[in-house]
Coordinates of C-alpha atoms in Angstrom, one line a residue:
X1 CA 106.9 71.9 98.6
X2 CA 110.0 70.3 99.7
X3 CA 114.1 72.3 98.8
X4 CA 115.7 70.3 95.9
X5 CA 117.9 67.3 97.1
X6 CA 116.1 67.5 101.0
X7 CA 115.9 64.2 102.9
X8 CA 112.5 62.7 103.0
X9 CA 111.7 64.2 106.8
X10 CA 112.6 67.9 105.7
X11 CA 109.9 70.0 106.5
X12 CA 107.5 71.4 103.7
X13 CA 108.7 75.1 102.2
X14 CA 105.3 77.2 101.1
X15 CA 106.7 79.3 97.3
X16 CA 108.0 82.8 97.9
X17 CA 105.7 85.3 97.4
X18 CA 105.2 89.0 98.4
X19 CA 103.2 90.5 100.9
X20 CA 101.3 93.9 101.1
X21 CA 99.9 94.1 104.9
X22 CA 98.3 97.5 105.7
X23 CA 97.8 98.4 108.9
X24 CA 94.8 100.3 110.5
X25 CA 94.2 101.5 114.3
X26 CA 91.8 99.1 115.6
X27 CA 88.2 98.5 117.1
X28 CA 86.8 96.9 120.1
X29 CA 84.8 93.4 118.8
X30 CA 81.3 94.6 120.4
X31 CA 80.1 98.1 122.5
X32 CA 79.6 96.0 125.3
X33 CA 81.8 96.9 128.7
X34 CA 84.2 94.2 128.6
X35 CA 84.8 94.6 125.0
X36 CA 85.1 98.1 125.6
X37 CA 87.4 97.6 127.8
X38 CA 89.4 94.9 126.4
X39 CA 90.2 97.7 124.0
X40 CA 90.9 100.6 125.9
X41 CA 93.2 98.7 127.9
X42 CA 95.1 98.0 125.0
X43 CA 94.8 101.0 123.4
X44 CA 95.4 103.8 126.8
X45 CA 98.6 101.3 127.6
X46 CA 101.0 102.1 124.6
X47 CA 103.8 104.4 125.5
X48 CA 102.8 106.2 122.1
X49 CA 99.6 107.1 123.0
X50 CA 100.0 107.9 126.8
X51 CA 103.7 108.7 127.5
X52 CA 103.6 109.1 131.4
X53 CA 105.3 107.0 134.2
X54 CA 103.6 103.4 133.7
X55 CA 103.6 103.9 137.8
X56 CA 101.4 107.2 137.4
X57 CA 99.3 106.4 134.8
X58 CA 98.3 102.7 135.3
X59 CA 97.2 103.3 138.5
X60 CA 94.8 105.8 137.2
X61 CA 93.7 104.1 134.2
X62 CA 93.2 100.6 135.6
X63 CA 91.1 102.3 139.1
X64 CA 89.2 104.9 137.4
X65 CA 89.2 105.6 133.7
X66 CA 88.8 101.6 132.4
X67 CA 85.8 102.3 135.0
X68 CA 83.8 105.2 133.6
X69 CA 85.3 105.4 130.1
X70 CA 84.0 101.8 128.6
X71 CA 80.4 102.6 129.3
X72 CA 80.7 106.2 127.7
X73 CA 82.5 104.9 124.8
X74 CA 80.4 102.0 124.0
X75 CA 77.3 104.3 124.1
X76 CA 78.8 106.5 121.4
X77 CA 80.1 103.0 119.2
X78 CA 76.5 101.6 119.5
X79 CA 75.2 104.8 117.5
X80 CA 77.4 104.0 114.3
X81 CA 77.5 100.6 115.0
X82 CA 77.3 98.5 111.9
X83 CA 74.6 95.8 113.6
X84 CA 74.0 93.6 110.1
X85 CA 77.5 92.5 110.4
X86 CA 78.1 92.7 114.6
X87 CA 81.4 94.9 113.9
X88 CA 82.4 98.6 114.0
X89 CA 82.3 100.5 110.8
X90 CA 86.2 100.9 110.5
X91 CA 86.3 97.4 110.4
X92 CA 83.6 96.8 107.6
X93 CA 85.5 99.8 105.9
X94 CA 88.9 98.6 106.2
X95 CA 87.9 95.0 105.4
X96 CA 86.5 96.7 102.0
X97 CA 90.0 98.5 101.6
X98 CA 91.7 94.9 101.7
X99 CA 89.5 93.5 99.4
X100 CA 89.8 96.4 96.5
X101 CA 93.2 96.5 96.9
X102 CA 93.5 92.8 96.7
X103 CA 91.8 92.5 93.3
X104 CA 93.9 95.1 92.2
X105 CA 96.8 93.9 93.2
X106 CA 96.3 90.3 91.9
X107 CA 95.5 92.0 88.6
X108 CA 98.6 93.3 88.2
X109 CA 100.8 91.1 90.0
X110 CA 98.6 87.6 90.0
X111 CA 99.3 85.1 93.0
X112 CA 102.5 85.9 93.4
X113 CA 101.5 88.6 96.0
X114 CA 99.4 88.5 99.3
X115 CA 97.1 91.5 100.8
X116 CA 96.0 91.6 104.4
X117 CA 95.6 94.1 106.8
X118 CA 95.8 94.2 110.9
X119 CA 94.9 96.2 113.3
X120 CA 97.1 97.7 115.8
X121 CA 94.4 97.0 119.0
X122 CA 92.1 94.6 119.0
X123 CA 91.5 91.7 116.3
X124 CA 92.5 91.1 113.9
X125 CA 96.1 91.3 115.4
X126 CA 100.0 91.9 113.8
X127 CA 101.2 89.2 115.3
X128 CA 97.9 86.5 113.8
X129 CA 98.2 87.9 110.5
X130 CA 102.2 88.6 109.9
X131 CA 102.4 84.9 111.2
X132 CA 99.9 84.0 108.9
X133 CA 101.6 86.0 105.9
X134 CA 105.1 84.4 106.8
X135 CA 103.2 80.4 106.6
X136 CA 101.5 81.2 103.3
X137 CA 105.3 82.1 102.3
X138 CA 105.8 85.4 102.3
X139 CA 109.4 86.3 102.4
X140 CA 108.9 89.6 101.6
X141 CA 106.3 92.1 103.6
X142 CA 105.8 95.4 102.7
X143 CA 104.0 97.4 105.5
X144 CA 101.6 100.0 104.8
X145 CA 100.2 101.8 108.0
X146 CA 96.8 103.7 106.4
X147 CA 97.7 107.2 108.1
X148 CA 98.4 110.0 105.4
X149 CA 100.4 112.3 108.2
X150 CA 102.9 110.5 110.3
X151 CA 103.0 111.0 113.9
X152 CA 104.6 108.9 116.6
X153 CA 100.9 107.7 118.3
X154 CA 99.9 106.3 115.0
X155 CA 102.4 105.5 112.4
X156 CA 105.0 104.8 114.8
X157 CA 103.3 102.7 117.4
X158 CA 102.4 100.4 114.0
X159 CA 105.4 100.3 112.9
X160 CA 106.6 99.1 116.8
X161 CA 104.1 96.1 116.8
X162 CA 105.0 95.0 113.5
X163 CA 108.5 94.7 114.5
X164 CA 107.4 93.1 117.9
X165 CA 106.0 90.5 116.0
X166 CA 109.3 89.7 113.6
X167 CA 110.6 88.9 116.9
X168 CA 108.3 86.1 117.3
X169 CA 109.0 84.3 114.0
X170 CA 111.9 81.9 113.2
X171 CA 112.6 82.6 110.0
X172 CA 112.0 86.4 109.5
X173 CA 110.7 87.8 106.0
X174 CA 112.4 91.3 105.0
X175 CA 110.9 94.0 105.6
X176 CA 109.8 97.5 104.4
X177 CA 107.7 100.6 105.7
X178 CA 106.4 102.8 104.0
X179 CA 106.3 106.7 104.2
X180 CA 103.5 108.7 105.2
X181 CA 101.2 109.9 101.7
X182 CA 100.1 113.2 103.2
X183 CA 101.5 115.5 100.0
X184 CA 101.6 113.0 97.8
X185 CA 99.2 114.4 94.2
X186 CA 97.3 111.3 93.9
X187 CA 96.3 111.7 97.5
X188 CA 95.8 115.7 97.3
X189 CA 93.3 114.9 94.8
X190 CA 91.4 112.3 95.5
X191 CA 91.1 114.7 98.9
X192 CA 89.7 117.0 96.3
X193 CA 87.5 115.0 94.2
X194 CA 85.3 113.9 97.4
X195 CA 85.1 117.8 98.6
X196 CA 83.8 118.0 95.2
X197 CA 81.3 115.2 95.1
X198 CA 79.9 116.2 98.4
X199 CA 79.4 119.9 97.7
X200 CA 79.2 120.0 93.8
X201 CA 79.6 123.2 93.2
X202 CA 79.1 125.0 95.9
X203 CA 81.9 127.0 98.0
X204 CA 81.1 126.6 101.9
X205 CA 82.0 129.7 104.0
X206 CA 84.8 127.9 105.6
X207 CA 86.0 124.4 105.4
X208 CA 87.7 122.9 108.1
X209 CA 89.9 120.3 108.0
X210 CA 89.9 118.7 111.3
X211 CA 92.7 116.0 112.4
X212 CA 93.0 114.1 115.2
X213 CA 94.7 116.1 117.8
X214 CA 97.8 115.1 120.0
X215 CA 99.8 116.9 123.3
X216 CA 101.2 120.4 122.2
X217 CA 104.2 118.6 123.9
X218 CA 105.0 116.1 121.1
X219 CA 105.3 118.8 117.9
X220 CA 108.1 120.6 120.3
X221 CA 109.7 117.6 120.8
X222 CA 110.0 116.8 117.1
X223 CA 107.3 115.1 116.0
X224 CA 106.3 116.2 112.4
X225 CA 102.7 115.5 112.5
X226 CA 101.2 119.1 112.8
X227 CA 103.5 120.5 110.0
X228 CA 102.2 117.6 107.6
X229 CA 98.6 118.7 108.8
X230 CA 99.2 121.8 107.9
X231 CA 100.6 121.0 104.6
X232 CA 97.7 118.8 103.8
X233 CA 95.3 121.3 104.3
X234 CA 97.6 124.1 102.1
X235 CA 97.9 121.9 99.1
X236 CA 94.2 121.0 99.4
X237 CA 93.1 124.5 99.3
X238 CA 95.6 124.9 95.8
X239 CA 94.4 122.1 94.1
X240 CA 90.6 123.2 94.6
X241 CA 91.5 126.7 93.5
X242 CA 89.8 128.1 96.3
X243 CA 90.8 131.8 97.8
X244 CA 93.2 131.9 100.7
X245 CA 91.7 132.0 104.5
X246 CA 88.1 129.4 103.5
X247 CA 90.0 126.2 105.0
X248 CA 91.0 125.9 108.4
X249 CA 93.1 123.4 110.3
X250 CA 92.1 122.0 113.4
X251 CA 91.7 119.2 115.7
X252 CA 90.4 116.9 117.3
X253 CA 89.5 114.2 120.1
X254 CA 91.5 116.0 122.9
X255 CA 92.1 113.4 125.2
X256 CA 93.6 114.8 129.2
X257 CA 94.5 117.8 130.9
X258 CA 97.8 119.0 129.3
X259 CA 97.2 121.5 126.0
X260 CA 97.0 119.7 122.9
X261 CA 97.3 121.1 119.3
X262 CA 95.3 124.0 118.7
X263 CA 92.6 125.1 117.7
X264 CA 90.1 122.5 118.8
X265 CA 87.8 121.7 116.5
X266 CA 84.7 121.5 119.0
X267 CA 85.6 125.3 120.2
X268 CA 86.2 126.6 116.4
X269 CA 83.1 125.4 114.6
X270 CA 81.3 127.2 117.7
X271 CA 83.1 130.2 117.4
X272 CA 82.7 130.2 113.9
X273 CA 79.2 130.2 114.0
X274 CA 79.1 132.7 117.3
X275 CA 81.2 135.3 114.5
X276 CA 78.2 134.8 112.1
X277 CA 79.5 131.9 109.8
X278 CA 76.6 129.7 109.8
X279 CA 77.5 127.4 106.8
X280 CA 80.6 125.2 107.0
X281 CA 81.6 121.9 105.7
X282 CA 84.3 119.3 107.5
X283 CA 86.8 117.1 106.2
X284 CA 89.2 114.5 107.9
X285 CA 92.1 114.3 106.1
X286 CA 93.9 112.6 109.0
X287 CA 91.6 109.3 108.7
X288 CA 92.1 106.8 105.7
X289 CA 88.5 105.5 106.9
X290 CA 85.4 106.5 108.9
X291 CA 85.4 105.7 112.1
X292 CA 83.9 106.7 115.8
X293 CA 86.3 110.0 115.3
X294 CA 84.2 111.0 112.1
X295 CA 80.9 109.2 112.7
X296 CA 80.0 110.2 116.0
X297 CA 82.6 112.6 117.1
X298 CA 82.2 114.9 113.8
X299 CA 78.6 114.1 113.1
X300 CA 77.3 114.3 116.7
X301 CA 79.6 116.6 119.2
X302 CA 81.3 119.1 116.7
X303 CA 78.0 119.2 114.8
X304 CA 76.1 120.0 117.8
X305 CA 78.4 122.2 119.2
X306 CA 78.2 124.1 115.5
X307 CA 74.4 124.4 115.2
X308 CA 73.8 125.2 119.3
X309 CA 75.8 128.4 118.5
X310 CA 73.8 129.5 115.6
X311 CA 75.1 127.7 113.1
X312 CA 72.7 126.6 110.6
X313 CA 74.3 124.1 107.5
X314 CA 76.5 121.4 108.8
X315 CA 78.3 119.6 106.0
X316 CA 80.3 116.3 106.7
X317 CA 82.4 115.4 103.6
X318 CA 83.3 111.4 104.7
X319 CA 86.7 109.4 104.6
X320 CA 88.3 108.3 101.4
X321 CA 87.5 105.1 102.9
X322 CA 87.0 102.3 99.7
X323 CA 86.3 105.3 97.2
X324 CA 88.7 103.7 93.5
X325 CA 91.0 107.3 93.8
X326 CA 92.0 106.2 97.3
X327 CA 92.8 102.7 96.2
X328 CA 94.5 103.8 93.6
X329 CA 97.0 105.7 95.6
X330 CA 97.8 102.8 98.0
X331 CA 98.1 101.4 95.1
X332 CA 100.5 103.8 93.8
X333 CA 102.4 104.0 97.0
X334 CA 102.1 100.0 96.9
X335 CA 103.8 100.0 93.4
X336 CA 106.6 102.8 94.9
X337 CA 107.9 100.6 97.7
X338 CA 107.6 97.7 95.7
X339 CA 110.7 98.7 94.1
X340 CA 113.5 95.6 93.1
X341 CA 111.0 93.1 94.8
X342 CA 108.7 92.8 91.9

């Protein structure tokens, strides 16, 4: 539509609306090696992932690693590869996300608001779908990055592209973030209610929370990521009502030379069942949806590392992923930041 009292040549004005763009971290468009790649490229180049001297680490990365790594990689995507649709799991899952959330959403709030979601490597981009949001007339975007703990590799580097692509547009829409869920109730118990549907009633010997892992070197420089682990796994262990000392916290996907966050999962399930614990269950509360981290990492190396010990029963309680309770609290953290705009 055109402004009240414009000339005849002024251009058309889409109606203000709101929009709810979550944010997940991204998949490569096939397991093939240049898709692989494509995305490794992408993903091994941020400064929040991989913090050394661009003149050290590209080197490195462009000579050796983008290399070796995309045909080990798109080995491990081709097992969990969801071949029906030609995409990655997360994708199909996050897609799903969207589209609950959407119908909930409109529900409540009709046409008035608009739900998408990016990725922050590969398709499809921030910068496609904010500019997409901003020509369907969204004025206002509220930004939902779909990681329960923040740290700066994963809420932060979303956060950085989202603002990258504001710089792009002309006539900017507000903006809001929102804050990481990880203690939130709703979230605590939905967390619960899947360790419950998976197990029913039984109590594993342990249950171990694994979370993707980072450097040692960012918690010591201030990033709050393993003390909202750590709290995640606390209040998880309350609202079950199970003793002290069944749930550990450890983590994963260790990435490099330096010493990350410890204990590594792949090393604790093993010592676990070296001590004589042979049945466990794992949960990962750090992912909003299954993924090659859970998939294949959890359900091939750490499982495997578990059983060649001695372990014996190997439990893999999946992502929140589409499940209505998880919804629900994007919802509820939907309806939180929301605040004065609707």
């Amino acid at each position: 539509m055109k402004p009240a009292h414009a000339p005849a040549d002024h251009p058309a004005i889409p109606a203000a609306r709101i929009g709810i763009l979550i944010a997940n971290l991204g998949t490569p468009e096939g397991y093939d090696y240049w898709s692989m790649r494509r995305y490794l490229n992408e993903f091994l180049s941020d400064r929040r992932v991989i913090d050394l001297p661009r003149w050290k680490w590209q080197p490195l990365l462009q000579t050796i690693i983008l290399t070796k790594r995309p045909f080990t990689s798109g080995a491990n995507y081709r097992l969990i590869w969801n071949e029906e649709k030609g995409e990655s799991p997360l994708m199909t899952i996050t897609r799903d996300q969207t589209e609950a959330l959407r119908a909930r959403a409109h529900a409540e709030w009709g046409e008035a608001v608009m739900v998408e979601f990016c990725m922050r490597y590969g398709k499809p981009s921030t910068e496609e779908v904010l500019d997409r949001m901003v020509k369907a007339g969204c004025r206002r975007i509220l930004f939902l990055p779909l990681y329960p703990q923040y740290a700066g590799a994963t809420s932060a580097t979303a956060n950085d592209q989202l603002f990258r692509a504001l710089m792009a547009q002309t006539w900017q829409p507000s903006v809001r973030t929102c804050d990481p869920y990880f203690d939130r109730p709703d979230y605590i118990a939905a967390l619960a209610g899947s360790v419950r549907r998976t197990l029913g009633d039984r109590v594993p010997g342990k249950l171990v929370a694994s979370y993707h892992g980072m450097p040692k070197r960012y918690l010591m420089q201030g990033d709050p990521y393993h003390c909202q682990c750590q709290k995640t796994s606390r209040l998880l262990q309350e609202a079950l009502g199970w003793p002290d000392g069944i749930i550990d916290t450890t983590f994963q996907s260790v990435f490099g030379r330096e010493e990350w966050l410890r204990p590594y999962t792949v090393e604790h399930v093993a010592e676990l069942a070296q001590a004589g614990q042979t049945d466990i269950a794992v949960i990962s509360p750090a992912f909003a949806s299954d993924c090659i981290e859970t998939l294949e990492e959890i359900n091939g190396e750490i499982r495997e590392s578990f059983e060649h010990a001695g372990g014996r029963d190997f439990t893999y309680i999946p992502c929140l992923n589409d499940d209505p309770a998880h919804v629900e609290v994007m919802l509820n953290v939907i309806r939180d930041n929301l605040g004065g705009w609707i």
